[in-house]
Protein backbone atom coordinates (compact mmCIF):
# COMPACT_ATOMS: atom_id res chain seq x y z
CA UNK A 1 0.00 0.00 0.00
CA UNK A 2 1.45 3.33 -1.09
CA UNK A 3 1.18 6.61 0.81
CA UNK A 4 -0.31 9.79 -0.63
CA UNK A 5 0.17 13.14 1.07
CA UNK A 6 -2.18 15.97 0.11
CA UNK A 7 -1.51 19.71 0.28
CA UNK A 8 -4.56 21.99 0.07
CA UNK A 9 -5.47 25.56 0.99
CA UNK A 10 -9.24 25.78 0.60
CA UNK A 11 -12.51 23.90 0.55
CA UNK A 12 -10.93 20.57 -0.29
CA UNK A 13 -13.45 19.00 -2.66
CA UNK A 14 -10.62 17.52 -4.75
CA UNK A 15 -8.84 16.31 -1.61
CA UNK A 16 -12.04 14.68 -0.34
CA UNK A 17 -12.63 13.08 -3.75
CA UNK A 18 -9.09 11.64 -3.75
CA UNK A 19 -9.43 10.34 -0.17
CA UNK A 20 -12.75 8.65 -0.99
CA UNK A 21 -11.36 7.15 -4.20
CA UNK A 22 -8.39 5.54 -2.47
CA UNK A 23 -10.52 4.36 0.47
CA UNK A 24 -11.98 1.88 -2.04
CA UNK A 25 -8.67 0.53 -3.38
CA UNK A 26 -5.72 -1.43 -2.05
CA UNK A 27 -3.26 0.61 -4.13
CA UNK A 28 -2.74 3.55 -1.83
CA UNK A 29 -4.18 5.59 1.00
CA UNK A 30 -4.14 9.27 1.86
CA UNK A 31 -2.04 9.40 5.02
CA UNK A 32 -2.41 13.13 5.78
CA UNK A 33 -3.62 16.50 4.58
CA UNK A 34 -1.26 19.46 4.99
CA UNK A 35 -2.67 22.98 4.87
CA UNK A 36 -1.36 26.51 5.15
CA UNK A 37 -4.83 27.73 6.14
CA UNK A 38 -6.01 26.92 9.69
CA UNK A 39 -9.59 27.78 8.63
CA UNK A 40 -9.63 25.71 5.45
CA UNK A 41 -12.68 23.49 5.00
CA UNK A 42 -10.32 20.74 3.79
CA UNK A 43 -9.25 20.22 7.43
CA UNK A 44 -12.83 19.47 8.45
CA UNK A 45 -13.22 17.11 5.48
CA UNK A 46 -10.02 15.28 6.45
CA UNK A 47 -11.16 14.96 10.07
CA UNK A 48 -14.55 13.59 8.99
CA UNK A 49 -12.75 10.95 6.89
CA UNK A 50 -10.31 10.04 9.69
CA UNK A 51 -7.28 11.45 7.87
CA UNK A 52 -4.59 13.21 9.90
CA UNK A 53 -3.91 16.86 9.19
CA UNK A 54 -1.08 19.28 9.75
CA UNK A 55 -1.33 23.10 9.61
CA UNK A 56 1.77 25.18 8.98
CA UNK A 57 2.87 28.78 8.52
CA UNK A 58 4.92 30.40 5.76
CA UNK A 59 7.93 30.29 8.10
CA UNK A 60 7.39 26.56 8.74
CA UNK A 61 7.25 25.92 4.99
CA UNK A 62 10.46 27.80 4.24
CA UNK A 63 12.33 26.10 7.10
CA UNK A 64 12.86 22.37 7.62
CA UNK A 65 9.71 21.99 9.75
CA UNK A 66 7.34 21.00 6.93
CA UNK A 67 9.96 18.83 5.19
CA UNK A 68 10.59 16.95 8.44
CA UNK A 69 6.85 16.43 8.93
CA UNK A 70 6.48 15.24 5.31
CA UNK A 71 9.30 12.74 5.88
CA UNK A 72 7.45 11.27 8.87
CA UNK A 73 4.66 10.11 6.51
CA UNK A 74 7.03 8.55 3.93
CA UNK A 75 4.90 9.58 0.94
CA UNK A 76 5.17 7.79 -2.38
CA UNK A 77 3.38 10.74 -3.96
CA UNK A 78 2.69 14.31 -2.82
CA UNK A 79 -0.43 15.76 -4.41
CA UNK A 80 -1.21 19.48 -4.50
CA UNK A 81 -5.00 19.76 -4.64
CA UNK A 82 -5.72 23.47 -4.52
CA UNK A 83 -2.55 24.46 -2.69
CA UNK A 84 -1.93 28.15 -3.34
CA UNK A 85 1.63 28.79 -2.15
CA UNK A 86 4.77 28.25 -4.14
CA UNK A 87 6.15 24.84 -3.23
CA UNK A 88 9.51 24.95 -1.43
CA UNK A 89 12.73 23.87 -3.10
CA UNK A 90 13.80 21.65 -0.18
CA UNK A 91 10.74 19.39 -0.55
CA UNK A 92 11.00 19.38 -4.36
CA UNK A 93 14.63 18.24 -4.08
CA UNK A 94 13.79 15.59 -1.47
CA UNK A 95 10.96 14.15 -3.62
CA UNK A 96 11.99 14.49 -7.30
CA UNK A 97 9.17 13.54 -9.69
CA UNK A 98 7.00 12.62 -6.70
CA UNK A 99 5.05 15.90 -6.43
CA UNK A 100 2.13 16.67 -8.73
CA UNK A 101 -0.33 19.53 -9.08
CA UNK A 102 -3.64 20.08 -10.83
CA UNK A 103 -4.23 23.37 -12.64
CA UNK A 104 -7.73 24.47 -13.75
CA UNK A 105 -6.73 25.37 -17.32
CA UNK A 106 -4.88 24.01 -20.32
CA UNK A 107 -1.33 25.05 -19.53
CA UNK A 108 0.78 26.82 -20.62
CA UNK A 109 -2.18 29.21 -21.02
CA UNK A 110 -3.46 30.85 -17.84
CA UNK A 111 -0.63 29.66 -15.59
CA UNK A 112 1.80 31.38 -13.27
CA UNK A 113 1.70 33.41 -10.07
CA UNK A 114 -1.79 34.59 -9.18
CA UNK A 115 -3.49 32.33 -11.71
CA UNK A 116 -5.68 30.05 -9.64
CA UNK A 117 -9.36 29.31 -9.15
CA UNK A 118 -11.77 31.98 -10.32
CA UNK A 119 -8.92 34.21 -11.53
CA UNK A 120 -8.24 31.59 -14.22
CA UNK A 121 -11.91 31.09 -15.14
CA UNK A 122 -12.54 34.86 -15.42
CA UNK A 123 -9.50 35.26 -17.70
CA UNK A 124 -10.72 32.42 -19.91
CA UNK A 125 -14.21 33.99 -20.11
CA UNK A 126 -12.77 37.43 -20.93
CA UNK A 127 -10.68 35.93 -23.74
CA UNK A 128 -13.77 34.17 -25.13
CA UNK A 129 -12.04 30.79 -25.34
CA UNK A 130 -14.27 28.00 -26.66
CA UNK A 131 -12.62 25.29 -24.58
CA UNK A 132 -10.68 24.87 -21.38
CA UNK A 133 -9.74 21.99 -19.17
CA UNK A 134 -7.29 20.74 -16.59
CA UNK A 135 -3.58 20.08 -16.57
CA UNK A 136 -1.97 17.64 -14.18
CA UNK A 137 1.76 18.23 -14.01
CA UNK A 138 4.88 17.60 -11.98
CA UNK A 139 5.89 20.39 -9.62
CA UNK A 140 9.18 22.19 -10.09
CA UNK A 141 10.58 25.47 -8.76
CA UNK A 142 8.36 27.60 -11.07
CA UNK A 143 4.58 28.06 -10.90
CA UNK A 144 2.80 25.74 -13.34
CA UNK A 145 5.90 24.94 -15.42
CA UNK A 146 6.57 21.30 -14.49
CA UNK A 147 6.36 18.51 -17.05
CA UNK A 148 2.77 17.71 -18.09
CA UNK A 149 1.35 14.35 -17.06
CA UNK A 150 -2.16 14.74 -18.53
CA UNK A 151 -4.56 17.28 -19.96
CA UNK A 152 -8.32 16.92 -20.35
CA UNK A 153 -10.50 19.35 -22.33
CA UNK A 154 -14.10 20.51 -22.18
CA UNK A 155 -16.11 22.79 -24.45
CA UNK A 156 -17.21 26.03 -22.80
CA UNK A 157 -18.82 27.58 -25.87
CA UNK A 158 -22.15 27.62 -24.01
CA UNK A 159 -20.78 29.16 -20.80
CA UNK A 160 -21.87 32.71 -19.96
CA UNK A 161 -20.06 33.09 -16.64
CA UNK A 162 -16.82 32.18 -14.90
CA UNK A 163 -18.91 30.13 -12.46
CA UNK A 164 -20.28 27.98 -15.30
CA UNK A 165 -16.71 27.42 -16.55
CA UNK A 166 -15.60 26.52 -13.02
CA UNK A 167 -18.40 23.95 -12.73
CA UNK A 168 -17.34 22.22 -15.95
CA UNK A 169 -13.68 22.21 -14.91
CA UNK A 170 -14.63 20.82 -11.49
CA UNK A 171 -16.30 17.83 -13.17
CA UNK A 172 -13.04 17.11 -15.05
CA UNK A 173 -11.00 17.44 -11.85
CA UNK A 174 -13.16 14.98 -9.93
CA UNK A 175 -13.29 12.51 -12.80
CA UNK A 176 -9.65 12.46 -13.86
CA UNK A 177 -7.43 13.49 -10.91
CA UNK A 178 -7.86 10.26 -8.88
CA UNK A 179 -7.43 8.18 -12.06
CA UNK A 180 -4.15 9.87 -12.97
CA UNK A 181 -2.85 9.55 -9.40
CA UNK A 182 -3.68 5.84 -9.45
CA UNK A 183 -1.97 5.39 -12.81
CA UNK A 184 1.19 7.13 -11.53
CA UNK A 185 1.27 4.95 -8.42
CA UNK A 186 0.93 1.78 -10.47
CA UNK A 187 3.77 2.66 -12.86
JSON list of C-alpha atoms in Angstrom, two decimals:
[
{"chain": "A", "resi": 1, "resn": "UNK", "atom": "CA", "xyz": [0.00, 0.00, 0.00]},
{"chain": "A", "resi": 2, "resn": "UNK", "atom": "CA", "xyz": [1.45, 3.33, -1.09]},
{"chain": "A", "resi": 3, "resn": "UNK", "atom": "CA", "xyz": [1.18, 6.61, 0.81]},
{"chain": "A", "resi": 4, "resn": "UNK", "atom": "CA", "xyz": [-0.31, 9.79, -0.63]},
{"chain": "A", "resi": 5, "resn": "UNK", "atom": "CA", "xyz": [0.17, 13.14, 1.07]},
{"chain": "A", "resi": 6, "resn": "UNK", "atom": "CA", "xyz": [-2.18, 15.97, 0.11]},
{"chain": "A", "resi": 7, "resn": "UNK", "atom": "CA", "xyz": [-1.51, 19.71, 0.28]},
{"chain": "A", "resi": 8, "resn": "UNK", "atom": "CA", "xyz": [-4.56, 21.99, 0.07]},
{"chain": "A", "resi": 9, "resn": "UNK", "atom": "CA", "xyz": [-5.47, 25.56, 0.99]},
{"chain": "A", "resi": 10, "resn": "UNK", "atom": "CA", "xyz": [-9.24, 25.78, 0.60]},
{"chain": "A", "resi": 11, "resn": "UNK", "atom": "CA", "xyz": [-12.51, 23.90, 0.55]},
{"chain": "A", "resi": 12, "resn": "UNK", "atom": "CA", "xyz": [-10.93, 20.57, -0.29]},
{"chain": "A", "resi": 13, "resn": "UNK", "atom": "CA", "xyz": [-13.45, 19.00, -2.66]},
{"chain": "A", "resi": 14, "resn": "UNK", "atom": "CA", "xyz": [-10.62, 17.52, -4.75]},
{"chain": "A", "resi": 15, "resn": "UNK", "atom": "CA", "xyz": [-8.84, 16.31, -1.61]},
{"chain": "A", "resi": 16, "resn": "UNK", "atom": "CA", "xyz": [-12.04, 14.68, -0.34]},
{"chain": "A", "resi": 17, "resn": "UNK", "atom": "CA", "xyz": [-12.63, 13.08, -3.75]},
{"chain": "A", "resi": 18, "resn": "UNK", "atom": "CA", "xyz": [-9.09, 11.64, -3.75]},
{"chain": "A", "resi": 19, "resn": "UNK", "atom": "CA", "xyz": [-9.43, 10.34, -0.17]},
{"chain": "A", "resi": 20, "resn": "UNK", "atom": "CA", "xyz": [-12.75, 8.65, -0.99]},
{"chain": "A", "resi": 21, "resn": "UNK", "atom": "CA", "xyz": [-11.36, 7.15, -4.20]},
{"chain": "A", "resi": 22, "resn": "UNK", "atom": "CA", "xyz": [-8.39, 5.54, -2.47]},
{"chain": "A", "resi": 23, "resn": "UNK", "atom": "CA", "xyz": [-10.52, 4.36, 0.47]},
{"chain": "A", "resi": 24, "resn": "UNK", "atom": "CA", "xyz": [-11.98, 1.88, -2.04]},
{"chain": "A", "resi": 25, "resn": "UNK", "atom": "CA", "xyz": [-8.67, 0.53, -3.38]},
{"chain": "A", "resi": 26, "resn": "UNK", "atom": "CA", "xyz": [-5.72, -1.43, -2.05]},
{"chain": "A", "resi": 27, "resn": "UNK", "atom": "CA", "xyz": [-3.26, 0.61, -4.13]},
{"chain": "A", "resi": 28, "resn": "UNK", "atom": "CA", "xyz": [-2.74, 3.55, -1.83]},
{"chain": "A", "resi": 29, "resn": "UNK", "atom": "CA", "xyz": [-4.18, 5.59, 1.00]},
{"chain": "A", "resi": 30, "resn": "UNK", "atom": "CA", "xyz": [-4.14, 9.27, 1.86]},
{"chain": "A", "resi": 31, "resn": "UNK", "atom": "CA", "xyz": [-2.04, 9.40, 5.02]},
{"chain": "A", "resi": 32, "resn": "UNK", "atom": "CA", "xyz": [-2.41, 13.13, 5.78]},
{"chain": "A", "resi": 33, "resn": "UNK", "atom": "CA", "xyz": [-3.62, 16.50, 4.58]},
{"chain": "A", "resi": 34, "resn": "UNK", "atom": "CA", "xyz": [-1.26, 19.46, 4.99]},
{"chain": "A", "resi": 35, "resn": "UNK", "atom": "CA", "xyz": [-2.67, 22.98, 4.87]},
{"chain": "A", "resi": 36, "resn": "UNK", "atom": "CA", "xyz": [-1.36, 26.51, 5.15]},
{"chain": "A", "resi": 37, "resn": "UNK", "atom": "CA", "xyz": [-4.83, 27.73, 6.14]},
{"chain": "A", "resi": 38, "resn": "UNK", "atom": "CA", "xyz": [-6.01, 26.92, 9.69]},
{"chain": "A", "resi": 39, "resn": "UNK", "atom": "CA", "xyz": [-9.59, 27.78, 8.63]},
{"chain": "A", "resi": 40, "resn": "UNK", "atom": "CA", "xyz": [-9.63, 25.71, 5.45]},
{"chain": "A", "resi": 41, "resn": "UNK", "atom": "CA", "xyz": [-12.68, 23.49, 5.00]},
{"chain": "A", "resi": 42, "resn": "UNK", "atom": "CA", "xyz": [-10.32, 20.74, 3.79]},
{"chain": "A", "resi": 43, "resn": "UNK", "atom": "CA", "xyz": [-9.25, 20.22, 7.43]},
{"chain": "A", "resi": 44, "resn": "UNK", "atom": "CA", "xyz": [-12.83, 19.47, 8.45]},
{"chain": "A", "resi": 45, "resn": "UNK", "atom": "CA", "xyz": [-13.22, 17.11, 5.48]},
{"chain": "A", "resi": 46, "resn": "UNK", "atom": "CA", "xyz": [-10.02, 15.28, 6.45]},
{"chain": "A", "resi": 47, "resn": "UNK", "atom": "CA", "xyz": [-11.16, 14.96, 10.07]},
{"chain": "A", "resi": 48, "resn": "UNK", "atom": "CA", "xyz": [-14.55, 13.59, 8.99]},
{"chain": "A", "resi": 49, "resn": "UNK", "atom": "CA", "xyz": [-12.75, 10.95, 6.89]},
{"chain": "A", "resi": 50, "resn": "UNK", "atom": "CA", "xyz": [-10.31, 10.04, 9.69]},
{"chain": "A", "resi": 51, "resn": "UNK", "atom": "CA", "xyz": [-7.28, 11.45, 7.87]},
{"chain": "A", "resi": 52, "resn": "UNK", "atom": "CA", "xyz": [-4.59, 13.21, 9.90]},
{"chain": "A", "resi": 53, "resn": "UNK", "atom": "CA", "xyz": [-3.91, 16.86, 9.19]},
{"chain": "A", "resi": 54, "resn": "UNK", "atom": "CA", "xyz": [-1.08, 19.28, 9.75]},
{"chain": "A", "resi": 55, "resn": "UNK", "atom": "CA", "xyz": [-1.33, 23.10, 9.61]},
{"chain": "A", "resi": 56, "resn": "UNK", "atom": "CA", "xyz": [1.77, 25.18, 8.98]},
{"chain": "A", "resi": 57, "resn": "UNK", "atom": "CA", "xyz": [2.87, 28.78, 8.52]},
{"chain": "A", "resi": 58, "resn": "UNK", "atom": "CA", "xyz": [4.92, 30.40, 5.76]},
{"chain": "A", "resi": 59, "resn": "UNK", "atom": "CA", "xyz": [7.93, 30.29, 8.10]},
{"chain": "A", "resi": 60, "resn": "UNK", "atom": "CA", "xyz": [7.39, 26.56, 8.74]},
{"chain": "A", "resi": 61, "resn": "UNK", "atom": "CA", "xyz": [7.25, 25.92, 4.99]},
{"chain": "A", "resi": 62, "resn": "UNK", "atom": "CA", "xyz": [10.46, 27.80, 4.24]},
{"chain": "A", "resi": 63, "resn": "UNK", "atom": "CA", "xyz": [12.33, 26.10, 7.10]},
{"chain": "A", "resi": 64, "resn": "UNK", "atom": "CA", "xyz": [12.86, 22.37, 7.62]},
{"chain": "A", "resi": 65, "resn": "UNK", "atom": "CA", "xyz": [9.71, 21.99, 9.75]},
{"chain": "A", "resi": 66, "resn": "UNK", "atom": "CA", "xyz": [7.34, 21.00, 6.93]},
{"chain": "A", "resi": 67, "resn": "UNK", "atom": "CA", "xyz": [9.96, 18.83, 5.19]},
{"chain": "A", "resi": 68, "resn": "UNK", "atom": "CA", "xyz": [10.59, 16.95, 8.44]},
{"chain": "A", "resi": 69, "resn": "UNK", "atom": "CA", "xyz": [6.85, 16.43, 8.93]},
{"chain": "A", "resi": 70, "resn": "UNK", "atom": "CA", "xyz": [6.48, 15.24, 5.31]},
{"chain": "A", "resi": 71, "resn": "UNK", "atom": "CA", "xyz": [9.30, 12.74, 5.88]},
{"chain": "A", "resi": 72, "resn": "UNK", "atom": "CA", "xyz": [7.45, 11.27, 8.87]},
{"chain": "A", "resi": 73, "resn": "UNK", "atom": "CA", "xyz": [4.66, 10.11, 6.51]},
{"chain": "A", "resi": 74, "resn": "UNK", "atom": "CA", "xyz": [7.03, 8.55, 3.93]},
{"chain": "A", "resi": 75, "resn": "UNK", "atom": "CA", "xyz": [4.90, 9.58, 0.94]},
{"chain": "A", "resi": 76, "resn": "UNK", "atom": "CA", "xyz": [5.17, 7.79, -2.38]},
{"chain": "A", "resi": 77, "resn": "UNK", "atom": "CA", "xyz": [3.38, 10.74, -3.96]},
{"chain": "A", "resi": 78, "resn": "UNK", "atom": "CA", "xyz": [2.69, 14.31, -2.82]},
{"chain": "A", "resi": 79, "resn": "UNK", "atom": "CA", "xyz": [-0.43, 15.76, -4.41]},
{"chain": "A", "resi": 80, "resn": "UNK", "atom": "CA", "xyz": [-1.21, 19.48, -4.50]},
{"chain": "A", "resi": 81, "resn": "UNK", "atom": "CA", "xyz": [-5.00, 19.76, -4.64]},
{"chain": "A", "resi": 82, "resn": "UNK", "atom": "CA", "xyz": [-5.72, 23.47, -4.52]},
{"chain": "A", "resi": 83, "resn": "UNK", "atom": "CA", "xyz": [-2.55, 24.46, -2.69]},
{"chain": "A", "resi": 84, "resn": "UNK", "atom": "CA", "xyz": [-1.93, 28.15, -3.34]},
{"chain": "A", "resi": 85, "resn": "UNK", "atom": "CA", "xyz": [1.63, 28.79, -2.15]},
{"chain": "A", "resi": 86, "resn": "UNK", "atom": "CA", "xyz": [4.77, 28.25, -4.14]},
{"chain": "A", "resi": 87, "resn": "UNK", "atom": "CA", "xyz": [6.15, 24.84, -3.23]},
{"chain": "A", "resi": 88, "resn": "UNK", "atom": "CA", "xyz": [9.51, 24.95, -1.43]},
{"chain": "A", "resi": 89, "resn": "UNK", "atom": "CA", "xyz": [12.73, 23.87, -3.10]},
{"chain": "A", "resi": 90, "resn": "UNK", "atom": "CA", "xyz": [13.80, 21.65, -0.18]},
{"chain": "A", "resi": 91, "resn": "UNK", "atom": "CA", "xyz": [10.74, 19.39, -0.55]},
{"chain": "A", "resi": 92, "resn": "UNK", "atom": "CA", "xyz": [11.00, 19.38, -4.36]},
{"chain": "A", "resi": 93, "resn": "UNK", "atom": "CA", "xyz": [14.63, 18.24, -4.08]},
{"chain": "A", "resi": 94, "resn": "UNK", "atom": "CA", "xyz": [13.79, 15.59, -1.47]},
{"chain": "A", "resi": 95, "resn": "UNK", "atom": "CA", "xyz": [10.96, 14.15, -3.62]},
{"chain": "A", "resi": 96, "resn": "UNK", "atom": "CA", "xyz": [11.99, 14.49, -7.30]},
{"chain": "A", "resi": 97, "resn": "UNK", "atom": "CA", "xyz": [9.17, 13.54, -9.69]},
{"chain": "A", "resi": 98, "resn": "UNK", "atom": "CA", "xyz": [7.00, 12.62, -6.70]},
{"chain": "A", "resi": 99, "resn": "UNK", "atom": "CA", "xyz": [5.05, 15.90, -6.43]},
{"chain": "A", "resi": 100, "resn": "UNK", "atom": "CA", "xyz": [2.13, 16.67, -8.73]},
{"chain": "A", "resi": 101, "resn": "UNK", "atom": "CA", "xyz": [-0.33, 19.53, -9.08]},
{"chain": "A", "resi": 102, "resn": "UNK", "atom": "CA", "xyz": [-3.64, 20.08, -10.83]},
{"chain": "A", "resi": 103, "resn": "UNK", "atom": "CA", "xyz": [-4.23, 23.37, -12.64]},
{"chain": "A", "resi": 104, "resn": "UNK", "atom": "CA", "xyz": [-7.73, 24.47, -13.75]},
{"chain": "A", "resi": 105, "resn": "UNK", "atom": "CA", "xyz": [-6.73, 25.37, -17.32]},
{"chain": "A", "resi": 106, "resn": "UNK", "atom": "CA", "xyz": [-4.88, 24.01, -20.32]},
{"chain": "A", "resi": 107, "resn": "UNK", "atom": "CA", "xyz": [-1.33, 25.05, -19.53]},
{"chain": "A", "resi": 108, "resn": "UNK", "atom": "CA", "xyz": [0.78, 26.82, -20.62]},
{"chain": "A", "resi": 109, "resn": "UNK", "atom": "CA", "xyz": [-2.18, 29.21, -21.02]},
{"chain": "A", "resi": 110, "resn": "UNK", "atom": "CA", "xyz": [-3.46, 30.85, -17.84]},
{"chain": "A", "resi": 111, "resn": "UNK", "atom": "CA", "xyz": [-0.63, 29.66, -15.59]},
{"chain": "A", "resi": 112, "resn": "UNK", "atom": "CA", "xyz": [1.80, 31.38, -13.27]},
{"chain": "A", "resi": 113, "resn": "UNK", "atom": "CA", "xyz": [1.70, 33.41, -10.07]},
{"chain": "A", "resi": 114, "resn": "UNK", "atom": "CA", "xyz": [-1.79, 34.59, -9.18]},
{"chain": "A", "resi": 115, "resn": "UNK", "atom": "CA", "xyz": [-3.49, 32.33, -11.71]},
{"chain": "A", "resi": 116, "resn": "UNK", "atom": "CA", "xyz": [-5.68, 30.05, -9.64]},
{"chain": "A", "resi": 117, "resn": "UNK", "atom": "CA", "xyz": [-9.36, 29.31, -9.15]},
{"chain": "A", "resi": 118, "resn": "UNK", "atom": "CA", "xyz": [-11.77, 31.98, -10.32]},
{"chain": "A", "resi": 119, "resn": "UNK", "atom": "CA", "xyz": [-8.92, 34.21, -11.53]},
{"chain": "A", "resi": 120, "resn": "UNK", "atom": "CA", "xyz": [-8.24, 31.59, -14.22]},
{"chain": "A", "resi": 121, "resn": "UNK", "atom": "CA", "xyz": [-11.91, 31.09, -15.14]},
{"chain": "A", "resi": 122, "resn": "UNK", "atom": "CA", "xyz": [-12.54, 34.86, -15.42]},
{"chain": "A", "resi": 123, "resn": "UNK", "atom": "CA", "xyz": [-9.50, 35.26, -17.70]},
{"chain": "A", "resi": 124, "resn": "UNK", "atom": "CA", "xyz": [-10.72, 32.42, -19.91]},
{"chain": "A", "resi": 125, "resn": "UNK", "atom": "CA", "xyz": [-14.21, 33.99, -20.11]},
{"chain": "A", "resi": 126, "resn": "UNK", "atom": "CA", "xyz": [-12.77, 37.43, -20.93]},
{"chain": "A", "resi": 127, "resn": "UNK", "atom": "CA", "xyz": [-10.68, 35.93, -23.74]},
{"chain": "A", "resi": 128, "resn": "UNK", "atom": "CA", "xyz": [-13.77, 34.17, -25.13]},
{"chain": "A", "resi": 129, "resn": "UNK", "atom": "CA", "xyz": [-12.04, 30.79, -25.34]},
{"chain": "A", "resi": 130, "resn": "UNK", "atom": "CA", "xyz": [-14.27, 28.00, -26.66]},
{"chain": "A", "resi": 131, "resn": "UNK", "atom": "CA", "xyz": [-12.62, 25.29, -24.58]},
{"chain": "A", "resi": 132, "resn": "UNK", "atom": "CA", "xyz": [-10.68, 24.87, -21.38]},
{"chain": "A", "resi": 133, "resn": "UNK", "atom": "CA", "xyz": [-9.74, 21.99, -19.17]},
{"chain": "A", "resi": 134, "resn": "UNK", "atom": "CA", "xyz": [-7.29, 20.74, -16.59]},
{"chain": "A", "resi": 135, "resn": "UNK", "atom": "CA", "xyz": [-3.58, 20.08, -16.57]},
{"chain": "A", "resi": 136, "resn": "UNK", "atom": "CA", "xyz": [-1.97, 17.64, -14.18]},
{"chain": "A", "resi": 137, "resn": "UNK", "atom": "CA", "xyz": [1.76, 18.23, -14.01]},
{"chain": "A", "resi": 138, "resn": "UNK", "atom": "CA", "xyz": [4.88, 17.60, -11.98]},
{"chain": "A", "resi": 139, "resn": "UNK", "atom": "CA", "xyz": [5.89, 20.39, -9.62]},
{"chain": "A", "resi": 140, "resn": "UNK", "atom": "CA", "xyz": [9.18, 22.19, -10.09]},
{"chain": "A", "resi": 141, "resn": "UNK", "atom": "CA", "xyz": [10.58, 25.47, -8.76]},
{"chain": "A", "resi": 142, "resn": "UNK", "atom": "CA", "xyz": [8.36, 27.60, -11.07]},
{"chain": "A", "resi": 143, "resn": "UNK", "atom": "CA", "xyz": [4.58, 28.06, -10.90]},
{"chain": "A", "resi": 144, "resn": "UNK", "atom": "CA", "xyz": [2.80, 25.74, -13.34]},
{"chain": "A", "resi": 145, "resn": "UNK", "atom": "CA", "xyz": [5.90, 24.94, -15.42]},
{"chain": "A", "resi": 146, "resn": "UNK", "atom": "CA", "xyz": [6.57, 21.30, -14.49]},
{"chain": "A", "resi": 147, "resn": "UNK", "atom": "CA", "xyz": [6.36, 18.51, -17.05]},
{"chain": "A", "resi": 148, "resn": "UNK", "atom": "CA", "xyz": [2.77, 17.71, -18.09]},
{"chain": "A", "resi": 149, "resn": "UNK", "atom": "CA", "xyz": [1.35, 14.35, -17.06]},
{"chain": "A", "resi": 150, "resn": "UNK", "atom": "CA", "xyz": [-2.16, 14.74, -18.53]},
{"chain": "A", "resi": 151, "resn": "UNK", "atom": "CA", "xyz": [-4.56, 17.28, -19.96]},
{"chain": "A", "resi": 152, "resn": "UNK", "atom": "CA", "xyz": [-8.32, 16.92, -20.35]},
{"chain": "A", "resi": 153, "resn": "UNK", "atom": "CA", "xyz": [-10.50, 19.35, -22.33]},
{"chain": "A", "resi": 154, "resn": "UNK", "atom": "CA", "xyz": [-14.10, 20.51, -22.18]},
{"chain": "A", "resi": 155, "resn": "UNK", "atom": "CA", "xyz": [-16.11, 22.79, -24.45]},
{"chain": "A", "resi": 156, "resn": "UNK", "atom": "CA", "xyz": [-17.21, 26.03, -22.80]},
{"chain": "A", "resi": 157, "resn": "UNK", "atom": "CA", "xyz": [-18.82, 27.58, -25.87]},
{"chain": "A", "resi": 158, "resn": "UNK", "atom": "CA", "xyz": [-22.15, 27.62, -24.01]},
{"chain": "A", "resi": 159, "resn": "UNK", "atom": "CA", "xyz": [-20.78, 29.16, -20.80]},
{"chain": "A", "resi": 160, "resn": "UNK", "atom": "CA", "xyz": [-21.87, 32.71, -19.96]},
{"chain": "A", "resi": 161, "resn": "UNK", "atom": "CA", "xyz": [-20.06, 33.09, -16.64]},
{"chain": "A", "resi": 162, "resn": "UNK", "atom": "CA", "xyz": [-16.82, 32.18, -14.90]},
{"chain": "A", "resi": 163, "resn": "UNK", "atom": "CA", "xyz": [-18.91, 30.13, -12.46]},
{"chain": "A", "resi": 164, "resn": "UNK", "atom": "CA", "xyz": [-20.28, 27.98, -15.30]},
{"chain": "A", "resi": 165, "resn": "UNK", "atom": "CA", "xyz": [-16.71, 27.42, -16.55]},
{"chain": "A", "resi": 166, "resn": "UNK", "atom": "CA", "xyz": [-15.60, 26.52, -13.02]},
{"chain": "A", "resi": 167, "resn": "UNK", "atom": "CA", "xyz": [-18.40, 23.95, -12.73]},
{"chain": "A", "resi": 168, "resn": "UNK", "atom": "CA", "xyz": [-17.34, 22.22, -15.95]},
{"chain": "A", "resi": 169, "resn": "UNK", "atom": "CA", "xyz": [-13.68, 22.21, -14.91]},
{"chain": "A", "resi": 170, "resn": "UNK", "atom": "CA", "xyz": [-14.63, 20.82, -11.49]},
{"chain": "A", "resi": 171, "resn": "UNK", "atom": "CA", "xyz": [-16.30, 17.83, -13.17]},
{"chain": "A", "resi": 172, "resn": "UNK", "atom": "CA", "xyz": [-13.04, 17.11, -15.05]},
{"chain": "A", "resi": 173, "resn": "UNK", "atom": "CA", "xyz": [-11.00, 17.44, -11.85]},
{"chain": "A", "resi": 174, "resn": "UNK", "atom": "CA", "xyz": [-13.16, 14.98, -9.93]},
{"chain": "A", "resi": 175, "resn": "UNK", "atom": "CA", "xyz": [-13.29, 12.51, -12.80]},
{"chain": "A", "resi": 176, "resn": "UNK", "atom": "CA", "xyz": [-9.65, 12.46, -13.86]},
{"chain": "A", "resi": 177, "resn": "UNK", "atom": "CA", "xyz": [-7.43, 13.49, -10.91]},
{"chain": "A", "resi": 178, "resn": "UNK", "atom": "CA", "xyz": [-7.86, 10.26, -8.88]},
{"chain": "A", "resi": 179, "resn": "UNK", "atom": "CA", "xyz": [-7.43, 8.18, -12.06]},
{"chain": "A", "resi": 180, "resn": "UNK", "atom": "CA", "xyz": [-4.15, 9.87, -12.97]},
{"chain": "A", "resi": 181, "resn": "UNK", "atom": "CA", "xyz": [-2.85, 9.55, -9.40]},
{"chain": "A", "resi": 182, "resn": "UNK", "atom": "CA", "xyz": [-3.68, 5.84, -9.45]},
{"chain": "A", "resi": 183, "resn": "UNK", "atom": "CA", "xyz": [-1.97, 5.39, -12.81]},
{"chain": "A", "resi": 184, "resn": "UNK", "atom": "CA", "xyz": [1.19, 7.13, -11.53]},
{"chain": "A", "resi": 185, "resn": "UNK", "atom": "CA", "xyz": [1.27, 4.95, -8.42]},
{"chain": "A", "resi": 186, "resn": "UNK", "atom": "CA", "xyz": [0.93, 1.78, -10.47]},
{"chain": "A", "resi": 187, "resn": "UNK", "atom": "CA", "xyz": [3.77, 2.66, -12.86]}
]
